């Protein structure tokens, strides 16, 4: 709703920007004692802006609010290809020296994701993947531990001693050059 309110205010003339509010699925245009012509003109501008707003891309913060997801989930699902980006936007914010680039999303895709209740399914898939990864890691660790116990028999490794086959190795080792 906040993004919608900002967009409506951006499209209105400066004199009417403070007269618009969005709350609970409706747009309120509250103007002080104005002429009927001014009210009608402002109302038409709000109507035109609302018609155009439906085609605007959805910003990341709005996606998180609409789908009730965290930014970590949004980044992960964007990387996995579950959330489809329609491009990026670069904005230079006040007070910052660098520009910020972020992905924007198609409103119809976000609507489809919301209607299909896909975030819940994706969270379940992610939880199952984590369980499977932990199971594989535990099995690998168990194999590693089992392999270490077999390799150490009598304090000697099963690998052949490379240094024993070299000539003059005993003299070199006796001088203490390898420490």
Short mmCIF file of N, CA and C in Angstrom, two decimals:
data_model
loop_
_atom_site.label_atom_id
_atom_site.label_comp_id
_atom_site.label_asym_id
_atom_site.label_seq_id
_atom_site.Cartn_x
_atom_site.Cartn_y
_atom_site.Cartn_z
N UNK A 1 0.82 -1.19 0.00
CA UNK A 1 0.00 0.00 0.00
C UNK A 1 0.87 1.26 0.00
N UNK A 2 1.99 1.16 0.70
CA UNK A 2 2.85 2.33 0.78
C UNK A 2 3.43 2.68 -0.60
N UNK A 3 3.84 1.66 -1.35
CA UNK A 3 4.36 1.89 -2.69
C UNK A 3 3.30 2.47 -3.61
N UNK A 4 2.07 1.99 -3.46
CA UNK A 4 0.96 2.52 -4.26
C UNK A 4 0.70 3.98 -3.92
N UNK A 5 0.73 4.29 -2.64
CA UNK A 5 0.51 5.68 -2.22
C UNK A 5 1.61 6.59 -2.77
N UNK A 6 2.85 6.13 -2.71
CA UNK A 6 3.96 6.93 -3.25
C UNK A 6 3.79 7.17 -4.74
N UNK A 7 3.41 6.12 -5.45
CA UNK A 7 3.24 6.25 -6.91
C UNK A 7 2.11 7.20 -7.25
N UNK A 8 1.01 7.13 -6.52
CA UNK A 8 -0.11 8.04 -6.76
C UNK A 8 0.30 9.48 -6.48
N UNK A 9 0.99 9.69 -5.39
CA UNK A 9 1.44 11.05 -5.06
C UNK A 9 2.42 11.58 -6.08
N UNK A 10 3.25 10.71 -6.61
CA UNK A 10 4.23 11.13 -7.61
C UNK A 10 3.55 11.61 -8.88
N UNK A 11 2.43 11.01 -9.22
CA UNK A 11 1.73 11.34 -10.46
C UNK A 11 0.80 12.55 -10.34
N UNK A 12 0.51 12.96 -9.12
CA UNK A 12 -0.40 14.10 -8.91
C UNK A 12 0.37 15.42 -8.91
N UNK A 13 -0.32 16.51 -9.21
CA UNK A 13 0.32 17.82 -9.08
C UNK A 13 0.72 18.08 -7.63
N UNK A 14 1.69 18.92 -7.45
CA UNK A 14 2.25 19.20 -6.13
C UNK A 14 1.18 19.65 -5.13
N UNK A 15 0.21 20.39 -5.57
CA UNK A 15 -0.81 20.91 -4.66
C UNK A 15 -1.71 19.81 -4.09
N UNK A 16 -1.87 18.68 -4.80
CA UNK A 16 -2.79 17.62 -4.38
C UNK A 16 -2.08 16.44 -3.72
N UNK A 17 -0.76 16.44 -3.67
CA UNK A 17 -0.03 15.26 -3.20
C UNK A 17 -0.34 14.89 -1.75
N UNK A 18 -0.54 15.86 -0.92
CA UNK A 18 -0.81 15.56 0.49
C UNK A 18 -2.26 15.18 0.74
N UNK A 19 -3.11 15.32 -0.27
CA UNK A 19 -4.53 15.05 -0.10
C UNK A 19 -4.89 13.60 -0.40
N UNK A 20 -3.93 12.77 -0.78
CA UNK A 20 -4.20 11.38 -1.13
C UNK A 20 -3.67 10.46 -0.03
N UNK A 21 -4.49 9.46 0.32
CA UNK A 21 -4.08 8.45 1.28
C UNK A 21 -4.62 7.09 0.82
N UNK A 22 -3.86 6.03 1.05
CA UNK A 22 -4.29 4.68 0.70
C UNK A 22 -4.39 3.89 1.99
N UNK A 23 -5.56 3.29 2.22
CA UNK A 23 -5.72 2.47 3.42
C UNK A 23 -6.74 1.37 3.16
N UNK A 24 -6.42 0.19 3.58
CA UNK A 24 -7.30 -0.98 3.54
C UNK A 24 -7.99 -1.17 2.19
N UNK A 25 -7.23 -1.14 1.12
CA UNK A 25 -7.78 -1.44 -0.19
C UNK A 25 -8.56 -0.32 -0.85
N UNK A 26 -8.45 0.88 -0.36
CA UNK A 26 -9.14 2.00 -1.00
C UNK A 26 -8.26 3.23 -0.98
N UNK A 27 -8.54 4.11 -1.93
CA UNK A 27 -7.79 5.35 -2.06
C UNK A 27 -8.70 6.49 -1.61
N UNK A 28 -8.21 7.29 -0.67
CA UNK A 28 -8.98 8.41 -0.16
C UNK A 28 -8.40 9.71 -0.70
N UNK A 29 -9.28 10.54 -1.22
CA UNK A 29 -8.89 11.85 -1.70
C UNK A 29 -9.61 12.86 -0.82
N UNK A 30 -8.89 13.42 0.13
CA UNK A 30 -9.48 14.35 1.10
C UNK A 30 -8.93 15.74 0.84
N UNK A 31 -9.77 16.56 0.26
CA UNK A 31 -9.34 17.92 -0.07
C UNK A 31 -10.11 18.91 0.78
N UNK A 32 -9.42 19.94 1.25
CA UNK A 32 -10.15 20.98 1.99
C UNK A 32 -11.07 21.73 1.04
N UNK A 33 -12.06 22.36 1.56
CA UNK A 33 -13.04 23.13 0.80
C UNK A 33 -12.51 23.54 -0.57
N UNK A 34 -12.74 22.70 -1.55
CA UNK A 34 -12.25 22.97 -2.89
C UNK A 34 -13.42 23.15 -3.84
N UNK A 35 -13.13 23.72 -4.95
CA UNK A 35 -14.16 23.86 -5.97
C UNK A 35 -14.44 22.50 -6.57
N UNK A 36 -15.66 22.26 -7.02
CA UNK A 36 -15.99 20.96 -7.62
C UNK A 36 -15.09 20.63 -8.81
N UNK A 37 -14.66 21.61 -9.55
CA UNK A 37 -13.78 21.39 -10.70
C UNK A 37 -12.42 20.85 -10.28
N UNK A 38 -11.87 21.40 -9.21
CA UNK A 38 -10.57 20.92 -8.71
C UNK A 38 -10.68 19.49 -8.20
N UNK A 39 -11.74 19.22 -7.48
CA UNK A 39 -11.95 17.86 -6.94
C UNK A 39 -12.12 16.86 -8.07
N UNK A 40 -12.88 17.22 -9.08
CA UNK A 40 -13.11 16.33 -10.23
C UNK A 40 -11.79 16.10 -10.97
N UNK A 41 -11.00 17.15 -11.16
CA UNK A 41 -9.72 17.01 -11.87
C UNK A 41 -8.76 16.12 -11.09
N UNK A 42 -8.70 16.32 -9.78
CA UNK A 42 -7.83 15.48 -8.95
C UNK A 42 -8.32 14.04 -8.96
N UNK A 43 -9.63 13.85 -8.93
CA UNK A 43 -10.20 12.51 -8.95
C UNK A 43 -9.87 11.80 -10.26
N UNK A 44 -9.94 12.51 -11.37
CA UNK A 44 -9.60 11.92 -12.67
C UNK A 44 -8.13 11.56 -12.73
N UNK A 45 -7.27 12.41 -12.19
CA UNK A 45 -5.84 12.11 -12.19
C UNK A 45 -5.54 10.88 -11.34
N UNK A 46 -6.22 10.74 -10.21
CA UNK A 46 -6.02 9.56 -9.37
C UNK A 46 -6.50 8.32 -10.12
N UNK A 47 -7.64 8.42 -10.81
CA UNK A 47 -8.15 7.30 -11.60
C UNK A 47 -7.19 6.87 -12.70
N UNK A 48 -6.64 7.85 -13.42
CA UNK A 48 -5.66 7.55 -14.47
C UNK A 48 -4.42 6.91 -13.89
N UNK A 49 -3.96 7.43 -12.76
CA UNK A 49 -2.77 6.88 -12.11
C UNK A 49 -3.02 5.45 -11.65
N UNK A 50 -4.21 5.17 -11.12
CA UNK A 50 -4.53 3.81 -10.69
C UNK A 50 -4.57 2.84 -11.87
N UNK A 51 -5.04 3.31 -13.02
CA UNK A 51 -5.06 2.45 -14.21
C UNK A 51 -3.65 2.10 -14.66
N UNK A 52 -2.72 3.04 -14.52
CA UNK A 52 -1.34 2.80 -14.95
C UNK A 52 -0.53 2.03 -13.92
N UNK A 53 -0.92 2.10 -12.67
CA UNK A 53 -0.17 1.45 -11.60
C UNK A 53 -0.18 -0.06 -11.73
N UNK A 54 -1.25 -0.61 -12.30
CA UNK A 54 -1.36 -2.07 -12.43
C UNK A 54 -0.26 -2.66 -13.30
N UNK A 55 0.31 -1.87 -14.19
CA UNK A 55 1.36 -2.37 -15.08
C UNK A 55 2.77 -2.08 -14.59
N UNK A 56 2.91 -1.39 -13.48
CA UNK A 56 4.23 -1.07 -12.96
C UNK A 56 4.90 -2.31 -12.37
N UNK A 57 6.22 -2.41 -12.49
CA UNK A 57 6.92 -3.53 -11.86
C UNK A 57 6.85 -3.44 -10.34
N UNK A 58 6.95 -4.61 -9.71
CA UNK A 58 6.87 -4.68 -8.25
C UNK A 58 8.28 -4.63 -7.68
N UNK A 59 8.48 -3.79 -6.69
CA UNK A 59 9.79 -3.62 -6.06
C UNK A 59 10.06 -4.74 -5.07
N UNK A 60 11.33 -5.00 -4.73
CA UNK A 60 11.66 -6.12 -3.83
C UNK A 60 10.96 -6.03 -2.47
N UNK A 61 10.93 -4.87 -1.86
CA UNK A 61 10.29 -4.73 -0.55
C UNK A 61 8.79 -5.04 -0.66
N UNK A 62 8.18 -4.63 -1.76
CA UNK A 62 6.77 -4.91 -1.97
C UNK A 62 6.53 -6.40 -2.17
N UNK A 63 7.44 -7.09 -2.87
CA UNK A 63 7.33 -8.54 -3.05
C UNK A 63 7.37 -9.23 -1.70
N UNK A 64 8.29 -8.79 -0.84
CA UNK A 64 8.40 -9.39 0.50
C UNK A 64 7.12 -9.18 1.30
N UNK A 65 6.52 -7.99 1.18
CA UNK A 65 5.28 -7.72 1.90
C UNK A 65 4.11 -8.52 1.33
N UNK A 66 4.00 -8.58 0.02
CA UNK A 66 2.89 -9.27 -0.62
C UNK A 66 2.93 -10.77 -0.34
N UNK A 67 4.11 -11.37 -0.48
CA UNK A 67 4.24 -12.82 -0.31
C UNK A 67 4.55 -13.24 1.12
N UNK A 68 4.75 -12.28 2.02
CA UNK A 68 5.12 -12.56 3.42
C UNK A 68 6.37 -13.43 3.49
N UNK A 69 7.42 -12.98 2.82
CA UNK A 69 8.68 -13.71 2.81
C UNK A 69 9.78 -12.80 3.34
N UNK A 70 10.90 -13.40 3.70
CA UNK A 70 12.04 -12.62 4.16
C UNK A 70 12.91 -12.25 2.96
N UNK A 71 13.81 -11.32 3.16
CA UNK A 71 14.70 -10.92 2.07
C UNK A 71 15.65 -12.06 1.71
N UNK A 72 16.02 -12.88 2.69
CA UNK A 72 16.88 -14.04 2.42
C UNK A 72 16.16 -15.02 1.47
N UNK A 73 14.88 -15.27 1.74
CA UNK A 73 14.10 -16.15 0.87
C UNK A 73 13.96 -15.56 -0.53
N UNK A 74 13.73 -14.25 -0.60
CA UNK A 74 13.60 -13.60 -1.90
C UNK A 74 14.89 -13.75 -2.71
N UNK A 75 16.03 -13.51 -2.07
CA UNK A 75 17.31 -13.65 -2.76
C UNK A 75 17.54 -15.09 -3.20
N UNK A 76 17.25 -16.04 -2.34
CA UNK A 76 17.46 -17.46 -2.65
C UNK A 76 16.57 -17.90 -3.80
N UNK A 77 15.29 -17.55 -3.74
CA UNK A 77 14.34 -17.97 -4.76
C UNK A 77 14.60 -17.26 -6.08
N UNK A 78 15.12 -16.06 -6.03
CA UNK A 78 15.49 -15.35 -7.25
C UNK A 78 16.69 -16.04 -7.91
N UNK A 79 17.64 -16.45 -7.09
CA UNK A 79 18.83 -17.14 -7.59
C UNK A 79 18.45 -18.51 -8.16
N UNK A 80 17.51 -19.21 -7.51
CA UNK A 80 17.06 -20.52 -7.97
C UNK A 80 16.19 -20.44 -9.22
N UNK A 81 15.66 -19.26 -9.51
CA UNK A 81 14.78 -19.11 -10.67
C UNK A 81 13.31 -19.30 -10.34
N UNK A 82 12.98 -19.44 -9.07
CA UNK A 82 11.57 -19.59 -8.70
C UNK A 82 10.84 -18.26 -8.84
N UNK A 83 11.48 -17.18 -8.40
CA UNK A 83 10.95 -15.83 -8.63
C UNK A 83 11.60 -15.29 -9.89
N UNK A 84 10.80 -14.84 -10.81
CA UNK A 84 11.31 -14.36 -12.09
C UNK A 84 11.43 -12.83 -12.08
N UNK A 85 12.61 -12.35 -12.35
CA UNK A 85 12.86 -10.92 -12.43
C UNK A 85 12.61 -10.45 -13.86
N UNK A 86 12.03 -9.26 -14.00
CA UNK A 86 11.82 -8.72 -15.35
C UNK A 86 12.89 -7.69 -15.69
N UNK A 87 13.85 -7.52 -14.80
CA UNK A 87 14.93 -6.58 -15.05
C UNK A 87 15.44 -5.98 -13.76
N UNK A 88 16.30 -4.99 -13.90
CA UNK A 88 16.84 -4.32 -12.73
C UNK A 88 16.61 -2.83 -12.85
N UNK A 89 16.65 -2.17 -11.72
CA UNK A 89 16.56 -0.72 -11.66
C UNK A 89 17.75 -0.23 -10.84
N UNK A 90 18.29 0.90 -11.24
CA UNK A 90 19.38 1.52 -10.50
C UNK A 90 18.91 2.88 -10.04
N UNK A 91 19.07 3.13 -8.74
CA UNK A 91 18.59 4.36 -8.14
C UNK A 91 19.70 4.94 -7.28
N UNK A 92 19.87 6.23 -7.37
CA UNK A 92 20.80 6.92 -6.48
C UNK A 92 19.97 7.54 -5.37
N UNK A 93 20.12 7.04 -4.17
CA UNK A 93 19.36 7.51 -3.03
C UNK A 93 20.03 8.72 -2.40
N UNK A 94 19.22 9.56 -1.81
CA UNK A 94 19.78 10.74 -1.14
C UNK A 94 20.65 10.31 0.03
N UNK A 95 21.78 10.94 0.18
CA UNK A 95 22.66 10.66 1.30
C UNK A 95 23.63 9.52 1.04
N UNK A 96 23.55 8.89 -0.10
CA UNK A 96 24.47 7.79 -0.41
C UNK A 96 25.34 8.19 -1.60
N UNK A 97 26.57 7.75 -1.55
CA UNK A 97 27.48 8.11 -2.63
C UNK A 97 27.35 7.17 -3.82
N UNK A 98 26.88 5.95 -3.57
CA UNK A 98 26.78 4.96 -4.65
C UNK A 98 25.32 4.72 -5.00
N UNK A 99 25.12 4.31 -6.23
CA UNK A 99 23.78 3.96 -6.69
C UNK A 99 23.46 2.53 -6.25
N UNK A 100 22.21 2.24 -6.06
CA UNK A 100 21.74 0.92 -5.64
C UNK A 100 21.02 0.27 -6.81
N UNK A 101 21.38 -0.97 -7.13
CA UNK A 101 20.73 -1.71 -8.20
C UNK A 101 19.96 -2.87 -7.58
N UNK A 102 18.72 -3.06 -8.02
CA UNK A 102 17.88 -4.14 -7.48
C UNK A 102 17.00 -4.70 -8.58
N UNK A 103 16.52 -5.93 -8.37
CA UNK A 103 15.63 -6.58 -9.33
C UNK A 103 14.21 -6.10 -9.12
N UNK A 104 13.45 -6.04 -10.21
CA UNK A 104 12.02 -5.74 -10.15
C UNK A 104 11.27 -6.92 -10.74
N UNK A 105 10.00 -7.06 -10.36
CA UNK A 105 9.24 -8.25 -10.71
C UNK A 105 7.95 -7.89 -11.42
N UNK A 106 7.47 -8.83 -12.23
CA UNK A 106 6.22 -8.66 -12.95
C UNK A 106 5.06 -8.85 -11.97
N UNK A 107 4.11 -7.93 -11.93
CA UNK A 107 2.99 -8.06 -10.98
C UNK A 107 2.14 -9.30 -11.23
N UNK A 108 2.01 -9.73 -12.49
CA UNK A 108 1.21 -10.93 -12.76
C UNK A 108 1.90 -12.19 -12.23
N UNK A 109 3.23 -12.24 -12.34
CA UNK A 109 3.97 -13.39 -11.80
C UNK A 109 3.84 -13.44 -10.28
N UNK A 110 3.95 -12.29 -9.64
CA UNK A 110 3.82 -12.25 -8.17
C UNK A 110 2.40 -12.66 -7.77
N UNK A 111 1.42 -12.25 -8.55
CA UNK A 111 0.04 -12.64 -8.28
C UNK A 111 -0.15 -14.15 -8.42
N UNK A 112 0.46 -14.74 -9.45
CA UNK A 112 0.39 -16.19 -9.64
C UNK A 112 1.04 -16.94 -8.49
N UNK A 113 2.19 -16.43 -8.05
CA UNK A 113 2.89 -17.06 -6.92
C UNK A 113 2.03 -17.00 -5.66
N UNK A 114 1.40 -15.86 -5.44
CA UNK A 114 0.55 -15.69 -4.27
C UNK A 114 -0.70 -16.56 -4.35
N UNK A 115 -1.35 -16.60 -5.51
CA UNK A 115 -2.56 -17.40 -5.66
C UNK A 115 -2.29 -18.89 -5.56
N UNK A 116 -1.12 -19.33 -6.03
CA UNK A 116 -0.77 -20.74 -5.95
C UNK A 116 -0.20 -21.15 -4.60
N UNK A 117 -0.08 -20.20 -3.68
CA UNK A 117 0.49 -20.44 -2.35
C UNK A 117 1.87 -21.11 -2.46
N UNK A 118 2.63 -20.67 -3.45
CA UNK A 118 3.94 -21.26 -3.72
C UNK A 118 4.98 -21.02 -2.63
N UNK A 119 4.98 -19.88 -1.92
CA UNK A 119 5.99 -19.72 -0.86
C UNK A 119 5.96 -20.83 0.19
N UNK A 120 4.78 -21.31 0.52
CA UNK A 120 4.67 -22.40 1.50
C UNK A 120 5.30 -23.67 0.92
N UNK A 121 5.00 -23.97 -0.34
CA UNK A 121 5.57 -25.16 -0.98
C UNK A 121 7.09 -25.04 -1.08
N UNK A 122 7.56 -23.84 -1.45
CA UNK A 122 9.00 -23.64 -1.59
C UNK A 122 9.71 -23.77 -0.25
N UNK A 123 9.08 -23.30 0.82
CA UNK A 123 9.69 -23.45 2.16
C UNK A 123 9.80 -24.92 2.53
N UNK A 124 8.76 -25.72 2.21
CA UNK A 124 8.80 -27.16 2.49
C UNK A 124 9.92 -27.83 1.69
N UNK A 125 10.05 -27.48 0.41
CA UNK A 125 11.12 -28.03 -0.42
C UNK A 125 12.50 -27.68 0.15
N UNK A 126 12.65 -26.44 0.58
CA UNK A 126 13.93 -26.00 1.16
C UNK A 126 14.24 -26.76 2.44
N UNK A 127 13.22 -26.98 3.27
CA UNK A 127 13.43 -27.72 4.52
C UNK A 127 13.84 -29.16 4.23
N UNK A 128 13.21 -29.79 3.23
CA UNK A 128 13.58 -31.15 2.86
C UNK A 128 14.99 -31.21 2.30
N UNK A 129 15.37 -30.20 1.53
CA UNK A 129 16.73 -30.15 0.98
C UNK A 129 17.76 -30.01 2.09
N UNK A 130 17.45 -29.21 3.12
CA UNK A 130 18.37 -29.04 4.25
C UNK A 130 18.52 -30.36 5.00
N UNK A 131 17.40 -31.06 5.22
CA UNK A 131 17.46 -32.36 5.91
C UNK A 131 18.31 -33.34 5.11
N UNK A 132 18.11 -33.39 3.80
CA UNK A 132 18.87 -34.30 2.95
C UNK A 132 20.36 -33.95 2.95
N UNK A 133 20.68 -32.67 2.90
CA UNK A 133 22.08 -32.24 2.93
C UNK A 133 22.74 -32.62 4.24
N UNK A 134 22.04 -32.41 5.33
CA UNK A 134 22.59 -32.79 6.65
C UNK A 134 22.78 -34.30 6.75
N UNK A 135 21.84 -35.07 6.20
CA UNK A 135 21.96 -36.54 6.24
C UNK A 135 23.19 -36.98 5.45
N UNK A 136 23.38 -36.40 4.25
CA UNK A 136 24.55 -36.76 3.45
C UNK A 136 25.85 -36.37 4.14
N UNK A 137 25.87 -35.20 4.77
CA UNK A 137 27.08 -34.75 5.47
C UNK A 137 27.40 -35.65 6.65
N UNK A 138 26.36 -36.09 7.37
CA UNK A 138 26.57 -37.00 8.51
C UNK A 138 27.11 -38.34 8.03
N UNK A 139 26.58 -38.83 6.91
CA UNK A 139 27.07 -40.10 6.37
C UNK A 139 28.52 -39.97 5.91
N UNK A 140 28.85 -38.85 5.28
CA UNK A 140 30.22 -38.62 4.83
C UNK A 140 31.17 -38.53 6.02
N UNK A 141 30.74 -37.84 7.08
CA UNK A 141 31.57 -37.73 8.27
C UNK A 141 31.77 -39.10 8.92
N UNK A 142 30.74 -39.92 8.93
CA UNK A 142 30.86 -41.26 9.50
C UNK A 142 31.84 -42.10 8.69
N UNK A 143 31.79 -41.99 7.36
CA UNK A 143 32.75 -42.73 6.53
C UNK A 143 34.17 -42.24 6.77
N UNK A 144 34.33 -40.95 6.93
CA UNK A 144 35.66 -40.40 7.19
C UNK A 144 36.20 -40.90 8.51
N UNK A 145 35.34 -40.88 9.53
CA UNK A 145 35.78 -41.39 10.85
C UNK A 145 36.12 -42.87 10.78
N UNK A 146 35.35 -43.64 10.05
CA UNK A 146 35.60 -45.07 9.93
C UNK A 146 36.89 -45.31 9.15
N UNK A 147 37.17 -44.52 8.16
CA UNK A 147 38.39 -44.67 7.35
C UNK A 147 39.64 -44.32 8.12
N UNK A 148 39.57 -43.36 9.02
CA UNK A 148 40.74 -42.97 9.81
C UNK A 148 41.15 -44.09 10.75
N UNK A 149 40.20 -44.77 11.32
CA UNK A 149 40.50 -45.85 12.26
C UNK A 149 41.17 -47.02 11.57
N UNK A 150 40.80 -47.32 10.32
CA UNK A 150 41.38 -48.44 9.59
C UNK A 150 42.79 -48.14 9.11
N UNK A 151 43.04 -46.88 8.76
CA UNK A 151 44.33 -46.53 8.20
C UNK A 151 45.44 -46.62 9.23
N UNK A 152 45.17 -46.34 10.46
CA UNK A 152 46.20 -46.34 11.50
C UNK A 152 46.31 -47.73 12.13
N UNK A 153 47.19 -48.54 11.60
CA UNK A 153 47.43 -49.87 12.14
C UNK A 153 48.86 -49.92 12.63
N UNK A 154 49.04 -50.01 13.92
CA UNK A 154 50.38 -50.11 14.49
C UNK A 154 51.19 -48.84 14.35
N UNK A 155 50.58 -47.72 14.17
CA UNK A 155 51.30 -46.47 14.09
C UNK A 155 51.94 -46.22 12.74
N UNK A 156 51.82 -47.16 11.81
CA UNK A 156 52.41 -47.00 10.49
C UNK A 156 51.29 -46.89 9.45
N UNK A 157 51.49 -46.08 8.45
CA UNK A 157 50.49 -45.97 7.40
C UNK A 157 50.69 -47.08 6.39
N UNK A 158 49.66 -47.35 5.61
CA UNK A 158 49.74 -48.43 4.63
C UNK A 158 50.47 -47.96 3.37
N UNK A 159 50.80 -46.67 3.28
CA UNK A 159 51.51 -46.17 2.10
C UNK A 159 52.99 -46.54 2.21
N UNK A 160 53.62 -46.84 1.09
CA UNK A 160 55.05 -47.19 1.13
C UNK A 160 55.89 -45.96 1.52
N UNK A 161 57.01 -46.21 2.16
CA UNK A 161 57.90 -45.14 2.59
C UNK A 161 58.72 -44.69 1.39
N UNK A 162 58.47 -43.49 0.91
CA UNK A 162 59.16 -42.96 -0.26
C UNK A 162 60.62 -42.69 0.05
N UNK A 163 60.89 -42.23 1.25
CA UNK A 163 62.25 -41.83 1.62
C UNK A 163 63.19 -43.02 1.74
N UNK A 164 62.68 -44.20 2.03
CA UNK A 164 63.53 -45.38 2.21
C UNK A 164 64.18 -45.80 0.90
N UNK A 165 63.55 -45.51 -0.24
CA UNK A 165 64.10 -45.95 -1.52
C UNK A 165 65.13 -44.97 -2.09
N UNK A 166 65.35 -43.84 -1.47
CA UNK A 166 66.31 -42.86 -1.96
C UNK A 166 67.70 -43.13 -1.40
N UNK A 167 68.73 -43.00 -2.26
CA UNK A 167 70.10 -43.22 -1.80
C UNK A 167 70.59 -42.02 -1.01
N UNK A 168 71.27 -42.23 0.05
CA UNK A 168 71.85 -41.17 0.86
C UNK A 168 70.85 -40.46 1.74
N UNK A 169 69.68 -41.00 1.82
CA UNK A 169 68.65 -40.35 2.62
C UNK A 169 69.01 -40.36 4.10
N UNK A 170 69.60 -41.44 4.58
CA UNK A 170 69.94 -41.56 5.99
C UNK A 170 70.95 -40.48 6.39
N UNK A 171 71.92 -40.21 5.54
CA UNK A 171 72.93 -39.18 5.84
C UNK A 171 72.27 -37.79 5.84
N UNK A 172 71.39 -37.56 4.93
CA UNK A 172 70.69 -36.28 4.84
C UNK A 172 69.82 -36.07 6.08
N UNK A 173 69.14 -37.12 6.50
CA UNK A 173 68.25 -37.05 7.65
C UNK A 173 69.07 -36.90 8.94
N UNK A 174 70.25 -37.50 8.98
CA UNK A 174 71.09 -37.45 10.17
C UNK A 174 71.61 -36.02 10.41
N UNK A 175 71.83 -35.25 9.37
CA UNK A 175 72.31 -33.89 9.54
C UNK A 175 71.23 -32.96 10.07
N UNK A 176 69.99 -33.41 10.07
CA UNK A 176 68.90 -32.62 10.65
C UNK A 176 68.44 -31.48 9.78
N UNK A 177 68.57 -31.64 8.49
CA UNK A 177 68.14 -30.60 7.58
C UNK A 177 66.61 -30.53 7.41
N UNK A 178 65.95 -31.62 7.74
CA UNK A 178 64.48 -31.66 7.61
C UNK A 178 63.87 -31.53 8.99
N UNK A 179 63.46 -30.39 9.34
CA UNK A 179 62.80 -30.21 10.63
C UNK A 179 61.52 -29.48 10.46
#
